[in-house]
JSON list of C-alpha atoms in Angstrom, two decimals:
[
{"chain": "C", "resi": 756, "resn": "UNK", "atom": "CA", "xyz": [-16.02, -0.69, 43.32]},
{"chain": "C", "resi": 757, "resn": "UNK", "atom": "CA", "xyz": [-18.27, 0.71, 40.32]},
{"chain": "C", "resi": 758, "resn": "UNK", "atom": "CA", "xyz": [-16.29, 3.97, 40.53]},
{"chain": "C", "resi": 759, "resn": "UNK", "atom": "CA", "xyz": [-13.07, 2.31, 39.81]},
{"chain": "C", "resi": 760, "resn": "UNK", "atom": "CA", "xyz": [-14.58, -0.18, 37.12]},
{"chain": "C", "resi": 761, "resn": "UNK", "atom": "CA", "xyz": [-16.10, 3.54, 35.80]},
{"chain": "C", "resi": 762, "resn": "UNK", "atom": "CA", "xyz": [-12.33, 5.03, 35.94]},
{"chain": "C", "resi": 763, "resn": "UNK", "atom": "CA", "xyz": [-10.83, 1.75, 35.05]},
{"chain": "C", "resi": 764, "resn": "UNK", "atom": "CA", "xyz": [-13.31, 1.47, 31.57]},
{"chain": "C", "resi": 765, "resn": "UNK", "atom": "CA", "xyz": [-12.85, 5.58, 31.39]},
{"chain": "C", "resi": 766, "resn": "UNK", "atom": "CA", "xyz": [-9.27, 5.11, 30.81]},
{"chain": "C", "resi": 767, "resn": "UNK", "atom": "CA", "xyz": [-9.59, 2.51, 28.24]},
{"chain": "C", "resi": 768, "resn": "UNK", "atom": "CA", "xyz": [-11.72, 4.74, 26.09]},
{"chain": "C", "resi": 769, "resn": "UNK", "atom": "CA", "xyz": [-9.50, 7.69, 26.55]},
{"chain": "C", "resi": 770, "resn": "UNK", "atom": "CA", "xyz": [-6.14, 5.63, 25.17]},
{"chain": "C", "resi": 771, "resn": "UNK", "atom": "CA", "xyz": [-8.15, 3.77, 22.54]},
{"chain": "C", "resi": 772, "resn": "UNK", "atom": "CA", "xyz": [-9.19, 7.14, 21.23]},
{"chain": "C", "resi": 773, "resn": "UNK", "atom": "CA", "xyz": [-5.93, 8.68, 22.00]},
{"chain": "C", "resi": 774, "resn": "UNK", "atom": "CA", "xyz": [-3.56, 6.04, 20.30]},
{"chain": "C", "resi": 775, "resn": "UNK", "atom": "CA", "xyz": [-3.49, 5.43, 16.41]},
{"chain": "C", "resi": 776, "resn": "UNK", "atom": "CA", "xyz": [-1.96, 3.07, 14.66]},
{"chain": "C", "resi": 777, "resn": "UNK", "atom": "CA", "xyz": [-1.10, 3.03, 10.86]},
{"chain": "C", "resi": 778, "resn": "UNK", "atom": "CA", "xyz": [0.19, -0.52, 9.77]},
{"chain": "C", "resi": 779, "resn": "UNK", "atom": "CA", "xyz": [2.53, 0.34, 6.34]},
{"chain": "C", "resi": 780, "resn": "UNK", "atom": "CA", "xyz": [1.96, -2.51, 3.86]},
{"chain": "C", "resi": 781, "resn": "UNK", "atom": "CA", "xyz": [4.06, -4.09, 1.48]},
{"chain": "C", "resi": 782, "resn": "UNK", "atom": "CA", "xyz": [1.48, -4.14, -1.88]},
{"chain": "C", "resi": 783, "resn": "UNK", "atom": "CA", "xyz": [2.46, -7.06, -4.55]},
{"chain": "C", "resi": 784, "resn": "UNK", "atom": "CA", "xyz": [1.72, -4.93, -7.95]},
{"chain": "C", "resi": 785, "resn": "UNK", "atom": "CA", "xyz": [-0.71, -6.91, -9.47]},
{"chain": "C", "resi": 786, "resn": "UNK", "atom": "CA", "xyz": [-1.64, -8.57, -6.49]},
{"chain": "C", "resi": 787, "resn": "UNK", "atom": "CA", "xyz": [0.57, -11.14, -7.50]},
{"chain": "C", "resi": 788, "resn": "UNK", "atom": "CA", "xyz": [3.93, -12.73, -8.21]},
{"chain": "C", "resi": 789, "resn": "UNK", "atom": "CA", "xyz": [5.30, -11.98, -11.61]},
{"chain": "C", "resi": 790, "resn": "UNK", "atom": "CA", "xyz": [2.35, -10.02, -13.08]},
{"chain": "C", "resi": 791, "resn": "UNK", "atom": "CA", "xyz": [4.85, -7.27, -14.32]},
{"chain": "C", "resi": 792, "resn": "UNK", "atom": "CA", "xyz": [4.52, -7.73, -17.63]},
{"chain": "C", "resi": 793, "resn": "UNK", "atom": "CA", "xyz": [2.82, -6.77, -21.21]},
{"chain": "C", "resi": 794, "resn": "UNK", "atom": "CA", "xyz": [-0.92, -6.91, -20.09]},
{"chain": "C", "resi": 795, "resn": "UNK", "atom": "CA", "xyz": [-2.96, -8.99, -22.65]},
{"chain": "C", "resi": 796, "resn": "UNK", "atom": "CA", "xyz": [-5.50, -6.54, -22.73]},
{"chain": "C", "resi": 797, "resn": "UNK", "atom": "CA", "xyz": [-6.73, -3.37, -21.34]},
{"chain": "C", "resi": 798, "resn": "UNK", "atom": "CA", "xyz": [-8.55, -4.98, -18.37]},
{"chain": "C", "resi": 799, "resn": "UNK", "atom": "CA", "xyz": [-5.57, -6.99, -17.50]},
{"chain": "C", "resi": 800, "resn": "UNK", "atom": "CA", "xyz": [-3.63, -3.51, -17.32]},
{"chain": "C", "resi": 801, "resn": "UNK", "atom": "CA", "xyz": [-1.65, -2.85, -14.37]},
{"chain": "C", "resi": 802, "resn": "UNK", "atom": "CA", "xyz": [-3.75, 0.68, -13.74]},
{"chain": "C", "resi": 803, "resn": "UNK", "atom": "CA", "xyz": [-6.65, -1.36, -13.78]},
{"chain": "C", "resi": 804, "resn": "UNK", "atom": "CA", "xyz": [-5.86, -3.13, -10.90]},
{"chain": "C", "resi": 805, "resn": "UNK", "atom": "CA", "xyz": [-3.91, 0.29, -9.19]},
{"chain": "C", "resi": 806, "resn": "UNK", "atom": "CA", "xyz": [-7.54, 2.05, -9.82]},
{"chain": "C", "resi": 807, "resn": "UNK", "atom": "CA", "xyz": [-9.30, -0.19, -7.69]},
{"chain": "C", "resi": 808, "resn": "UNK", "atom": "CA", "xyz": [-6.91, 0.08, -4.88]},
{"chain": "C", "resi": 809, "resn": "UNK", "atom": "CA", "xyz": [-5.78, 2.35, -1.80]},
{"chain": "C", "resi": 810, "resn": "UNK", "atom": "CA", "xyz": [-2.29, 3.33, -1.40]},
{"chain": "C", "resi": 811, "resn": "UNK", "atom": "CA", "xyz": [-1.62, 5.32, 1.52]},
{"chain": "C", "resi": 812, "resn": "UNK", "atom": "CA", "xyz": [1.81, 6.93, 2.99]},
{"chain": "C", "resi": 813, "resn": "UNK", "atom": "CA", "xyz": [4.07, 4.01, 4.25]},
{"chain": "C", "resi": 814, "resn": "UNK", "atom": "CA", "xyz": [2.94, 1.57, 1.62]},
{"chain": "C", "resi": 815, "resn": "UNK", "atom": "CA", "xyz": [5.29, -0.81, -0.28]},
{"chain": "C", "resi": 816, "resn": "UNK", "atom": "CA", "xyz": [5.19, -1.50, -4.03]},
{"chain": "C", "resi": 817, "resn": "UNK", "atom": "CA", "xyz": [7.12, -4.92, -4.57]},
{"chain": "C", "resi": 818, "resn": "UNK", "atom": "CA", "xyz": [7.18, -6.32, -8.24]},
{"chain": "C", "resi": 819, "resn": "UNK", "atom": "CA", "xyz": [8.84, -9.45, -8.86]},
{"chain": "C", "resi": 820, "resn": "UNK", "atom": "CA", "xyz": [10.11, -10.39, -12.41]},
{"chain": "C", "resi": 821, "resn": "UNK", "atom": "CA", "xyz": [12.79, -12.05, -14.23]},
{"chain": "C", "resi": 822, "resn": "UNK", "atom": "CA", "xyz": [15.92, -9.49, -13.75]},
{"chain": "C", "resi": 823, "resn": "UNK", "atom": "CA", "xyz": [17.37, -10.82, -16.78]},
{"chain": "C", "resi": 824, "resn": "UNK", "atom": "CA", "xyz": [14.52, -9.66, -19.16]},
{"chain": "C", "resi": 825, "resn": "UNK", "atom": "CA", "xyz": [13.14, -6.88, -17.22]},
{"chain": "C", "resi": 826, "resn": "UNK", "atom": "CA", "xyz": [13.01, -3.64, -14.79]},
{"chain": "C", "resi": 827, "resn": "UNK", "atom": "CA", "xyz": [11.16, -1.31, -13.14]},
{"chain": "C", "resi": 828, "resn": "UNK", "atom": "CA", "xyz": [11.98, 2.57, -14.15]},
{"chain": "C", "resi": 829, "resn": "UNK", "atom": "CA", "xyz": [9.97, 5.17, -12.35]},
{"chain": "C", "resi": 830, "resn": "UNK", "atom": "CA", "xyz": [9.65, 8.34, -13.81]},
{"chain": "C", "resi": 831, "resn": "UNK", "atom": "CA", "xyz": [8.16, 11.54, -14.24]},
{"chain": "C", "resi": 832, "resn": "UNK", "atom": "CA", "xyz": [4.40, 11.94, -15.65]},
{"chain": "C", "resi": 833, "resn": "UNK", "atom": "CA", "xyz": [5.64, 13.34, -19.00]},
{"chain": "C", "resi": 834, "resn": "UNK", "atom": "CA", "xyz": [7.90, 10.04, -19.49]},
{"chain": "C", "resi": 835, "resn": "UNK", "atom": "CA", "xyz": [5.60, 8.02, -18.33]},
{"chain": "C", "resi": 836, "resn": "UNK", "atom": "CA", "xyz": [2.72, 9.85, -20.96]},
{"chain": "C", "resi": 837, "resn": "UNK", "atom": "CA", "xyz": [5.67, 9.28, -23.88]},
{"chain": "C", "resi": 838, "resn": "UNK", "atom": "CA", "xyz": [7.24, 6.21, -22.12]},
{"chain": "C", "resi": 839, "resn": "UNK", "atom": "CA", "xyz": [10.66, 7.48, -22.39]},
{"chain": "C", "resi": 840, "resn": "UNK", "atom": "CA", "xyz": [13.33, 5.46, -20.68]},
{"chain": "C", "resi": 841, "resn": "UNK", "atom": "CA", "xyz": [16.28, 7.74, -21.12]},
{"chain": "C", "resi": 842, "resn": "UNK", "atom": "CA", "xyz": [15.86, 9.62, -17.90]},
{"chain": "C", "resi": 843, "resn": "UNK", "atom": "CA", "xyz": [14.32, 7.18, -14.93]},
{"chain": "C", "resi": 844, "resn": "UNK", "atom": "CA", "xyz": [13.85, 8.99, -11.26]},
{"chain": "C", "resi": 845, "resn": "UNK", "atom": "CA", "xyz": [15.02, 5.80, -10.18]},
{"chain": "C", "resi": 846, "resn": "UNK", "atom": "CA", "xyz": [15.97, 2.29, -12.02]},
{"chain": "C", "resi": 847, "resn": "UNK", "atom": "CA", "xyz": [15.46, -1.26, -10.41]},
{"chain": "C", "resi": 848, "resn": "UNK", "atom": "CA", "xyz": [17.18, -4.43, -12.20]},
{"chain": "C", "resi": 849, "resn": "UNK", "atom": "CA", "xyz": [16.72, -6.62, -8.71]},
{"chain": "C", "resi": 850, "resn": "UNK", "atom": "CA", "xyz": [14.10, -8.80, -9.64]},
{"chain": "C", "resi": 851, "resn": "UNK", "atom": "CA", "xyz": [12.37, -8.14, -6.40]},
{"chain": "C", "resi": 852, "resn": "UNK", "atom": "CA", "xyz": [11.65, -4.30, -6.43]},
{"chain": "C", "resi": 853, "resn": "UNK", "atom": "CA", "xyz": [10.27, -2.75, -3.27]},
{"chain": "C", "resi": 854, "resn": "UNK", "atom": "CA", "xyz": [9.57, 0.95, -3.65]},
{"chain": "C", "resi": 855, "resn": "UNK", "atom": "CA", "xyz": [8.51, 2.47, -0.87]},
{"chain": "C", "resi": 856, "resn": "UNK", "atom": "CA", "xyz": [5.21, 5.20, -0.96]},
{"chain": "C", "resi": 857, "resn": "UNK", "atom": "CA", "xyz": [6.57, 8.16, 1.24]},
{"chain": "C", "resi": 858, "resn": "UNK", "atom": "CA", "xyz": [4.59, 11.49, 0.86]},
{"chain": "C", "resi": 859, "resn": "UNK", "atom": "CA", "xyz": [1.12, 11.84, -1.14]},
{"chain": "C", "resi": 860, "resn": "UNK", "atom": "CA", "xyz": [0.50, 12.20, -5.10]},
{"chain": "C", "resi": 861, "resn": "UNK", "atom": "CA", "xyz": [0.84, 9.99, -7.96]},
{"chain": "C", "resi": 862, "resn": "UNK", "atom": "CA", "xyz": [3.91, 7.43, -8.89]},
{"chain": "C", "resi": 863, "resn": "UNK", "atom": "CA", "xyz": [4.46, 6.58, -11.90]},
{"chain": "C", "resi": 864, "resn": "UNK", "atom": "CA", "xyz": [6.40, 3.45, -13.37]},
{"chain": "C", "resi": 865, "resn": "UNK", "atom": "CA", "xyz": [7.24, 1.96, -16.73]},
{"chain": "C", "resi": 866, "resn": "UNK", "atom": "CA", "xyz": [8.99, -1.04, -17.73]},
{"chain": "C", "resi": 867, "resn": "UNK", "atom": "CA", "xyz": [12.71, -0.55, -18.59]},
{"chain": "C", "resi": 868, "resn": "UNK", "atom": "CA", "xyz": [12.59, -3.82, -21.53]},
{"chain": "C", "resi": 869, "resn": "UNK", "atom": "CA", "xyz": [12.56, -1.93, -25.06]},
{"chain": "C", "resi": 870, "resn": "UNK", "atom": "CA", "xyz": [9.46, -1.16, -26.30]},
{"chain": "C", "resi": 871, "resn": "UNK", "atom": "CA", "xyz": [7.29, -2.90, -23.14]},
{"chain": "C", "resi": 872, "resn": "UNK", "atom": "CA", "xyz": [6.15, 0.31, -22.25]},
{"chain": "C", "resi": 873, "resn": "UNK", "atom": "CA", "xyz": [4.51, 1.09, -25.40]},
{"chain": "C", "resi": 874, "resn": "UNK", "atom": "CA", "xyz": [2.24, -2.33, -24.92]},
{"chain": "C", "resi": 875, "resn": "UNK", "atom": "CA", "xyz": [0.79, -1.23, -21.89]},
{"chain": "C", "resi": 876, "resn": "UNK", "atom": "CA", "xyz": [3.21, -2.25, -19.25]},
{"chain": "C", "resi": 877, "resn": "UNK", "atom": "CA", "xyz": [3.32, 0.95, -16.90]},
{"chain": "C", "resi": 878, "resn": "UNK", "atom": "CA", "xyz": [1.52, 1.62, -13.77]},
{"chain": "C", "resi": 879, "resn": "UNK", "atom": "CA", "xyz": [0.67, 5.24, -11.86]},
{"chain": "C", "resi": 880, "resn": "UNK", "atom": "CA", "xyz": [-0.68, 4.84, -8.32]},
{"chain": "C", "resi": 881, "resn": "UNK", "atom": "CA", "xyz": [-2.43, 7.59, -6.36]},
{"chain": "C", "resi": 882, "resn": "UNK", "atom": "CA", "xyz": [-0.84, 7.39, -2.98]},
{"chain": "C", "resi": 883, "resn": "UNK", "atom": "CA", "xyz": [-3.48, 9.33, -0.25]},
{"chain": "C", "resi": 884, "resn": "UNK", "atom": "CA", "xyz": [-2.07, 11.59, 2.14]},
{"chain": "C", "resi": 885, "resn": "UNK", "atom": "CA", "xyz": [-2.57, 10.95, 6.01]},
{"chain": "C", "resi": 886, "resn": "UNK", "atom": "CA", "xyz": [-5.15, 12.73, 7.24]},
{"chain": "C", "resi": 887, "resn": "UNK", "atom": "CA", "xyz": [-5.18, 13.65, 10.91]},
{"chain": "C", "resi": 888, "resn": "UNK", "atom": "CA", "xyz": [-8.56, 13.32, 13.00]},
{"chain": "C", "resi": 889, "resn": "UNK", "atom": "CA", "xyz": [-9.85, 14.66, 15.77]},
{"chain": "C", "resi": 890, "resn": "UNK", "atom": "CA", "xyz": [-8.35, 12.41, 19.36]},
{"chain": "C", "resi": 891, "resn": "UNK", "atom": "CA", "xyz": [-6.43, 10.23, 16.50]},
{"chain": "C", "resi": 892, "resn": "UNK", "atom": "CA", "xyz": [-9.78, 8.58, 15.24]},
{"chain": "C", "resi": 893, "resn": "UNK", "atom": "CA", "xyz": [-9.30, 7.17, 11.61]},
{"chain": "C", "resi": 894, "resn": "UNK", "atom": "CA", "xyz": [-11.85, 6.53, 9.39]},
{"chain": "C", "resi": 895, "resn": "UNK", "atom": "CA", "xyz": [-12.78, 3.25, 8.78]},
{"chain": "C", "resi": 896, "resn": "UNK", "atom": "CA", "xyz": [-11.22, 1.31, 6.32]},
{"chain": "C", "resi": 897, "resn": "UNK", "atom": "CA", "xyz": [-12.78, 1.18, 2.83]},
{"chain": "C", "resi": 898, "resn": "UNK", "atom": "CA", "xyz": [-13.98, -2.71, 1.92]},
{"chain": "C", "resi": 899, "resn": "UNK", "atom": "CA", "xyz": [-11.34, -4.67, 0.19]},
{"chain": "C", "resi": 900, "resn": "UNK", "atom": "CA", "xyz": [-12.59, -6.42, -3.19]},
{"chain": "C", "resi": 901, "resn": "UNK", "atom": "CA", "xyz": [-11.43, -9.75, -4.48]},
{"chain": "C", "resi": 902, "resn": "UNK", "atom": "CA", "xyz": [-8.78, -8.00, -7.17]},
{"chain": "C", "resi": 903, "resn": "UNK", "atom": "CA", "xyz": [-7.58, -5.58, -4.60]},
{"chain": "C", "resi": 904, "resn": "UNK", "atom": "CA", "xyz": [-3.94, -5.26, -3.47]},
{"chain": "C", "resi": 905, "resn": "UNK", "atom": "CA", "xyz": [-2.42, -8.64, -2.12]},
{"chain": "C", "resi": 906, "resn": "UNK", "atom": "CA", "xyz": [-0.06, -7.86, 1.39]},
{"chain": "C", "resi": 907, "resn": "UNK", "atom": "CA", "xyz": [3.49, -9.23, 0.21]},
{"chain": "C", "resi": 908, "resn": "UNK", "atom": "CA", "xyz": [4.61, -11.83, 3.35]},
{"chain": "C", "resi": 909, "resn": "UNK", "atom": "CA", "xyz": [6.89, -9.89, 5.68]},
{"chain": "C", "resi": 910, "resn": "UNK", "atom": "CA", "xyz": [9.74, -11.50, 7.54]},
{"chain": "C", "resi": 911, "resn": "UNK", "atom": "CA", "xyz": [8.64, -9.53, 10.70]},
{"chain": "C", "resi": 912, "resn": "UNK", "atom": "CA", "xyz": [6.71, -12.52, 12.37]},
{"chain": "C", "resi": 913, "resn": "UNK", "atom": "CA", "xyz": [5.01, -10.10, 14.63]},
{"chain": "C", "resi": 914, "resn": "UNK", "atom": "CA", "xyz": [2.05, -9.62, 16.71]},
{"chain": "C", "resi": 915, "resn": "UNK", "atom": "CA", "xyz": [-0.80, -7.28, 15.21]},
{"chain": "C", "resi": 916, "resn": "UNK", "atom": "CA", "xyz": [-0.31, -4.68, 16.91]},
{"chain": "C", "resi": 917, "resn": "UNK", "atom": "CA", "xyz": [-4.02, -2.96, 16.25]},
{"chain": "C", "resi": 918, "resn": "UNK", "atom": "CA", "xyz": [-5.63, -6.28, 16.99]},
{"chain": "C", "resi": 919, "resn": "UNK", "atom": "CA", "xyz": [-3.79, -7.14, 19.84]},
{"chain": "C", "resi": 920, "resn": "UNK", "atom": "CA", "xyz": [-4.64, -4.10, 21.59]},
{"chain": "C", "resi": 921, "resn": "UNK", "atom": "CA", "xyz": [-8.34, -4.07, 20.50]},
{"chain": "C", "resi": 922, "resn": "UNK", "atom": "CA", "xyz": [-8.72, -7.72, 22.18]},
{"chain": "C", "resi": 923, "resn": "UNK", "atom": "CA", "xyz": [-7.20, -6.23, 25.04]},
{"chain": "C", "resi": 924, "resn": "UNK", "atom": "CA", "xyz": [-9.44, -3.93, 25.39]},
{"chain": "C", "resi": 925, "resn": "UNK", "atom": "CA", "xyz": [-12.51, -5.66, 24.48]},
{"chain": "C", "resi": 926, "resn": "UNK", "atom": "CA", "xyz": [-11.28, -8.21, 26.84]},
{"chain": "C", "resi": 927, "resn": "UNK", "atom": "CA", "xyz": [-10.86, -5.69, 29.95]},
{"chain": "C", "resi": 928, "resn": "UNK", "atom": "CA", "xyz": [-13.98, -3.97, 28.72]},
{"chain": "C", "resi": 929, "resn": "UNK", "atom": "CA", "xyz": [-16.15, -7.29, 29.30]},
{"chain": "C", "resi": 930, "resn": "UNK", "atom": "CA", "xyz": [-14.75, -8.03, 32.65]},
{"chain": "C", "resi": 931, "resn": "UNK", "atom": "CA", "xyz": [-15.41, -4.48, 33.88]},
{"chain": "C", "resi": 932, "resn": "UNK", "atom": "CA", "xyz": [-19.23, -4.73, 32.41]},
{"chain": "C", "resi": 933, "resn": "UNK", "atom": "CA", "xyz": [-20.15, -8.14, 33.59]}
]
């Protein structure tokens, strides 16, 4: 009986270790509804916010603004230095921009309305590449602060994944130990 709760518990470990997942976010810039706009001042600036979060590979950017009186442009670092809006990477008049972060290295984005840009409203996020650890361990995850990034609702509806495995297995883990 103790060997098979000892395979049983062995087991466990190994697929815990063995299985990673990576839960892709959707980010609200700003952290919330609407905040793409003309900062009032520097600490109200949309980098200040982007410097004191994480953005890894997988992420979503959504903005949401008035469409009529607004976009999102992203471009290259020297437009984004100048704020030139005469050659965008890509343009998004939606209202409800999702831009989704798919390989490592900076993003940068600056408002499309004439002369925004110039005031301050632009944002560059670092996006961090996906490091691979040894038996799929990641790191843990850094602390979140109060002004970090705010998860957008999804219309998935679904089951954390992560956490429903780790109770699982904390669950099976008990029973086997006591």
């Amino acid at each position: 009986m103790a060997s098979r709760k000892a395979a049983l518990l062995s087991s466990i470990l190994i697929v815990s270790l063995l299985v990673t997942f990576t839960e892709a976010r959707d980010i609200m810039v700003g952290g919330k509804n609407h905040s793409w706009k003309i900062p009032s001042s520097e600490s109200d600036s949309l980098n200040k916010w982007a410097e004191a979060s994480r953005f890894r590979v997988g992420d979503t950017l959504v903005w949401t603004y008035d469409p009529q009186k607004d976009s999102v442009l992203q471009v290259i670092k020297k437009d984004y230095e100048t704020c030139n809006t005469s050659s965008p990477v890509a343009t998004f008049r939606d209202g409800n921009t999702k831009v989704k972060l798919d390989k490592p290295g900076p993003y940068y984005f600056i408002s499309g309305a004439d002369g925004h840009c110039k005031q301050g409203q632009k944002l560059v996020t670092v996006v961090m590449s996906t490091r691979r650890q040894f038996l799929g361990i990641s790191p843990a995850p850094s602390p979140v602060e109060f002004e970090g990034p705010a998860v957008a609702p999804t219309s998935t509806g679904g089951v954390n994944l992560r956490g429903s495995l780790g109770l699982v297995f904390g669950v099976l883990a008990g029973m086997i130990l006591f």
